[in-house]
CSV table of C-alpha atoms in Angstrom, one decimal:
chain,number,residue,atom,x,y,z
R,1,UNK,CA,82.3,162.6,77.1
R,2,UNK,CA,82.4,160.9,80.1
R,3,UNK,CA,80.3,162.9,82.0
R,4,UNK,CA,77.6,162.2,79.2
R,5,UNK,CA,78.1,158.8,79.6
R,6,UNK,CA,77.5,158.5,83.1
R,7,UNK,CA,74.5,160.3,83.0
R,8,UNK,CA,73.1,158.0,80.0
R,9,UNK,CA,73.6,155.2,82.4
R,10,UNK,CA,72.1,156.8,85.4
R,11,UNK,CA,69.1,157.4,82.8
R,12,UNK,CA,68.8,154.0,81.9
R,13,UNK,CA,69.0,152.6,85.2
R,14,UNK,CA,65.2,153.3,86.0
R,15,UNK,CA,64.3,150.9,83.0
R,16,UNK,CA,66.4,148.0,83.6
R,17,UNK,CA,65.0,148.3,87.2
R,18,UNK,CA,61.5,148.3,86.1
R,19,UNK,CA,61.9,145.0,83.5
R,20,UNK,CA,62.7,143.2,86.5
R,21,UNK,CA,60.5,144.5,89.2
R,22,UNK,CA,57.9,142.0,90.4
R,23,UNK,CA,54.8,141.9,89.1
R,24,UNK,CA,52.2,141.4,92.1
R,25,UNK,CA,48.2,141.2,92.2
R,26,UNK,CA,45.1,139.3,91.7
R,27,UNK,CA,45.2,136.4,89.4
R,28,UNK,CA,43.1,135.8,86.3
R,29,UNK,CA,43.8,132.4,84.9
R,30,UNK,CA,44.6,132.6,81.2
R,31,UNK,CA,45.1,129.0,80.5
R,32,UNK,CA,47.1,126.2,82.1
R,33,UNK,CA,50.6,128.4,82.1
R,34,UNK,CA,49.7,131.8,81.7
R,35,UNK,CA,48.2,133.8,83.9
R,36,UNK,CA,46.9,138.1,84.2
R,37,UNK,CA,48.9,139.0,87.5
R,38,UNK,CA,47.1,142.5,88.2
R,39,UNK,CA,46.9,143.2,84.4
R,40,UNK,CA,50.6,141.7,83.4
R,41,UNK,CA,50.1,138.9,81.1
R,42,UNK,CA,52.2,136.1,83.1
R,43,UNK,CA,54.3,132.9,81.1
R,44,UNK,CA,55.0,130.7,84.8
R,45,UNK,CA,58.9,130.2,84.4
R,46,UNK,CA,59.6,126.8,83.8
R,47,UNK,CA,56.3,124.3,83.0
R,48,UNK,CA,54.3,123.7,79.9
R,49,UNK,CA,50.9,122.9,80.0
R,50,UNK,CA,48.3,121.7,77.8
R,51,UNK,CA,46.4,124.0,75.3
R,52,UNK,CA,43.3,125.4,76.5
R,53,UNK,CA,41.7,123.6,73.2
R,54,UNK,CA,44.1,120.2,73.0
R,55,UNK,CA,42.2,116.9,73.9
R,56,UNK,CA,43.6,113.7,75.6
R,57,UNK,CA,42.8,110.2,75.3
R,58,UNK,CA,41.9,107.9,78.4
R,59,UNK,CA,43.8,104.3,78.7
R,60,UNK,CA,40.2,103.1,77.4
R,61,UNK,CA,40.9,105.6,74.2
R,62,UNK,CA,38.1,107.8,75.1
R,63,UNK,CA,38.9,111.9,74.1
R,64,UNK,CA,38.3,114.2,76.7
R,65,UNK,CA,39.2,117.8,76.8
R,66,UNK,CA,42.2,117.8,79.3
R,67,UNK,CA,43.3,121.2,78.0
R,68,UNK,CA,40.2,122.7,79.4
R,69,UNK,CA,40.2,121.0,82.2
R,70,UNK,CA,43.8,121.7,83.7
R,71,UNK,CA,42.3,125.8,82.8
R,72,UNK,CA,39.7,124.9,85.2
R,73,UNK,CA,41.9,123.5,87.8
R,74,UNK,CA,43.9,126.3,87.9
R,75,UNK,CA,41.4,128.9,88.0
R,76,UNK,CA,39.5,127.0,91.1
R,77,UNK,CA,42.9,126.7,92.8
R,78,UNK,CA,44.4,130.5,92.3
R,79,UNK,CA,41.9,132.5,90.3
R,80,UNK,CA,40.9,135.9,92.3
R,81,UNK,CA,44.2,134.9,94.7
R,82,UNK,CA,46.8,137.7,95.3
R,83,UNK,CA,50.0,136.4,93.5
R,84,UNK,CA,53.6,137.6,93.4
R,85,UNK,CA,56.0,137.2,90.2
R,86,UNK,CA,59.7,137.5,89.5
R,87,UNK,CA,60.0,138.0,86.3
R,88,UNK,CA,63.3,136.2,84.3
R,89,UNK,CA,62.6,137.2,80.9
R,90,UNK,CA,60.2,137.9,78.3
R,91,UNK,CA,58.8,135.9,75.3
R,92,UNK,CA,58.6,136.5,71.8
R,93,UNK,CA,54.4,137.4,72.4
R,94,UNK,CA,55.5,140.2,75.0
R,95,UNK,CA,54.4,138.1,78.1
R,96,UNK,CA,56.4,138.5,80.9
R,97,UNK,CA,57.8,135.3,82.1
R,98,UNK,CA,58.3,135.1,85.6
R,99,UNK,CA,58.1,132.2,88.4
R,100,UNK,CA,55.0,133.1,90.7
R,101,UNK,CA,54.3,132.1,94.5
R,102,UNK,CA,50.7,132.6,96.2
R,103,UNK,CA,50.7,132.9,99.9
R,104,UNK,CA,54.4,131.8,99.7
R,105,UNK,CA,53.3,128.6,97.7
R,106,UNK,CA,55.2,128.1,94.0
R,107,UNK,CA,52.8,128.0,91.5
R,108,UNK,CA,54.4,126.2,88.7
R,109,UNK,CA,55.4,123.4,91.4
R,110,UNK,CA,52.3,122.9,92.6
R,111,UNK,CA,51.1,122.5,89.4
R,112,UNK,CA,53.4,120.0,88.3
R,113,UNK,CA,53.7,117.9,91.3
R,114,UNK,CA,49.4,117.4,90.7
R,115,UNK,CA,49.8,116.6,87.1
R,116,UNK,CA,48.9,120.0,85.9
R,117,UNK,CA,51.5,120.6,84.1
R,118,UNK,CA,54.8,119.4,82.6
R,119,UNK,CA,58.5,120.4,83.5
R,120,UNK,CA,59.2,122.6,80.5
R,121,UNK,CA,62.6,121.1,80.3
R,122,UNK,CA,64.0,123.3,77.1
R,123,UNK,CA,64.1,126.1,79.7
R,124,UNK,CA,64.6,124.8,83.3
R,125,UNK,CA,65.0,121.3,84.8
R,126,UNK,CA,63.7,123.2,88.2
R,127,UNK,CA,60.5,120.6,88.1
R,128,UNK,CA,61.6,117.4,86.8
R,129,UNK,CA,61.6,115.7,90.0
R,130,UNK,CA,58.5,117.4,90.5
R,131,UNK,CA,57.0,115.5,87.2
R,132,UNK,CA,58.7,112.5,87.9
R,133,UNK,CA,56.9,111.8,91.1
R,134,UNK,CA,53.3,113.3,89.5
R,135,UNK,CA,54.0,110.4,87.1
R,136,UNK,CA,54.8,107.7,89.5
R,137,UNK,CA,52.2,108.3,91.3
R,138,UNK,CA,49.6,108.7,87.7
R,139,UNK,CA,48.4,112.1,89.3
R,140,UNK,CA,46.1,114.6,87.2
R,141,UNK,CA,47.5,114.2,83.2
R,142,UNK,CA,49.7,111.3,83.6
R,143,UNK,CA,46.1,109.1,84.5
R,144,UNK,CA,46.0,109.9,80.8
R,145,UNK,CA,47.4,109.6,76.8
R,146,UNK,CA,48.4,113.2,76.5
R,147,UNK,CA,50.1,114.9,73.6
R,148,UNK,CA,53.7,116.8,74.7
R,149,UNK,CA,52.1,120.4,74.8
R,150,UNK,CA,55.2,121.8,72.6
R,151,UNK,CA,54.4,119.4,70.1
R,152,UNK,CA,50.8,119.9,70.0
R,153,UNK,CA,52.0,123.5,69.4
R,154,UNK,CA,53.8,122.6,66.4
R,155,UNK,CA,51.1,120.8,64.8
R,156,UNK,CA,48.8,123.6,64.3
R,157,UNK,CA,51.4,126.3,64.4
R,158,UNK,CA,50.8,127.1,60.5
R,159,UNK,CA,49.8,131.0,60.1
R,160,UNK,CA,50.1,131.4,64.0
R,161,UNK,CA,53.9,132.2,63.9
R,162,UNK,CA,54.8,135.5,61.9
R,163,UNK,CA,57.6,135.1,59.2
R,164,UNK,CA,58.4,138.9,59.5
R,165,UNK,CA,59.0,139.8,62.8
R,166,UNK,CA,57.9,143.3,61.9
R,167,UNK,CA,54.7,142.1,60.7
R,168,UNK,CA,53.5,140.4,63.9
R,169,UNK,CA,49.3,141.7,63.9
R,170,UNK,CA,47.0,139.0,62.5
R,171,UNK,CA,44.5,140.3,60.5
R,172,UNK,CA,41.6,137.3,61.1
R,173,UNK,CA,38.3,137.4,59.3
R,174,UNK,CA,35.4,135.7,61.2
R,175,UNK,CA,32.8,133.4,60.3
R,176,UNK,CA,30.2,136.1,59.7
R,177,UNK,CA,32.9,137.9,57.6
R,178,UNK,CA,33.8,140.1,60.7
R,179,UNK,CA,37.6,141.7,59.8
R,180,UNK,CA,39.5,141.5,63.4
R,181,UNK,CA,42.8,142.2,64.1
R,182,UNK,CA,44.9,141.0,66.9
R,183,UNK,CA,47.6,142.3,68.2
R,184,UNK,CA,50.9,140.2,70.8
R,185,UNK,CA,49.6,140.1,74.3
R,186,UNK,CA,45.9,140.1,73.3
R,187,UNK,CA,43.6,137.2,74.4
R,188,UNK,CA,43.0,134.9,71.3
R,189,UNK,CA,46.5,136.2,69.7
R,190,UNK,CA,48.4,133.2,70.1
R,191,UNK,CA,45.2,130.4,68.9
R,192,UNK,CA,44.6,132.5,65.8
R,193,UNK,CA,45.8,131.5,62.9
R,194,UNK,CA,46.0,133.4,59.4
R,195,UNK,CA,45.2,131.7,56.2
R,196,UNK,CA,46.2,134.1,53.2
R,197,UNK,CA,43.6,132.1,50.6
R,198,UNK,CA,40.7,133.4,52.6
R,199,UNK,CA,41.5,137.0,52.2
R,200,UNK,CA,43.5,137.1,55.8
R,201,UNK,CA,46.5,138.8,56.2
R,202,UNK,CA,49.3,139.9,58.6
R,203,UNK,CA,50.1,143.4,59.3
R,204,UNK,CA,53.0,145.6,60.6
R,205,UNK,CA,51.0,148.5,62.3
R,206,UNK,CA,47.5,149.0,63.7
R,207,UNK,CA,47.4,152.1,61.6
R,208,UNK,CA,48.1,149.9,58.4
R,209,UNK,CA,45.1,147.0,59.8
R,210,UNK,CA,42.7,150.2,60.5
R,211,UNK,CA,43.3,151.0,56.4
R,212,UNK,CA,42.4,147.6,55.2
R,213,UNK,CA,39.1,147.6,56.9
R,214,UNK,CA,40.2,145.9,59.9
R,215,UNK,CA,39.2,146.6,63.2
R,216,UNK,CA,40.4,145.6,66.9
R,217,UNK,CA,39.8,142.6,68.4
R,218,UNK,CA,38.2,143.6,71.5
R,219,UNK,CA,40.0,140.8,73.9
């Protein structure tokens, strides 16, 4: 029994190596947080940033599309750049999250220190003083009225967040009637949301979408 034991651990060993093996390779810039590292979808450890679609408001009150713009940012600063990742954990979507350094800089504070981001305090206090000084000094967001990302999360969470964790691929029907499914990991998983009184639906295997009528979303 023992010897069988050992060897199930000597089996496993492999795995556990692999979870927390860096991820390394060019960057594709997601949105403000989360980033393609050479095909791994990336959550940077430790800062929250806006939503690709949430708006701001100027001191004057004027809306502008900050979300957007800190996407932008990001891609001009380390889109195409060779990245390396060390993973910590991984998040309820399958994303791998991981702090991330480019040519030896840290990503997530250098985004925060410009205003890019906020320190994501529920999971780290690594940036606060990094925020702190972005604020002092009203660099990038804090120039601005800007919702706490989490909470703009909240607000339009309904249908985004499965109730059945079994049943986690959103079956989304387009405006030309187009029946899409998405699946954790995918592109526009996380922005879609399912409304049951339109005829969308969640479902708990691609094999039980394909049945429906449903087809794959191709992002």
């Amino acid at each position: 029994m023992l010897t069988m034991c050992l060897l199930a651990a000597v089996l496993s060993a492999p795995d556990a190596a692999v979870a927390k093996a860096a991820v390394s390779g060019p960057v594709r810039v997601i949105d403000g947080d989360t980033l393609d590292i050479g095909g791994t979808r990336v959550r940077l450890f430790g800062i929250d940033a806006p939503e690709a679609d949430q708006t701001c408001r100027t001191e004057q009150g004027q809306v502008w599309a900050c979300g957007a713009w800190v996407t932008d940012q990001v891609r001009t600063r380390f889109g195409g750049r060779q990245a390396v990742c060390e993973p910590i954990t991984t998040d309820r979507y399958g994303r791998v999250v991981a702090r991330c350094s480019v040519r030896g800089e840290d990503v997530g504070q250098s985004l925060v220190s410009d205003g890019l981001a906020f320190a994501y305090r529920r999971f780290s206090q690594d940036y606060v003083l990094a925020e702190k000084g972005a604020a002092v000094r009203d660099m990038g967001l804090h120039a601005s009225r800007v919702q706490n990302p989490s909470q703009f999360r909240q607000t339009r969470a309904v249908g985004r967040i499965p109730e059945n964790r079994a049943c986690v691929i959103k079956g989304n029907i387009s405006r030309a009637g187009a029946k899409i499914y998405h699946v954790p990991g995918q592109r526009d998983y996380e922005r879609t949301g399912i409304r049951p009184e339109t005829g969308e639906r969640w479902f708990c295997s691609v094999t039980e979408a394909r049945a429906a009528g449903w087809r794959a979303a191709k992002r």
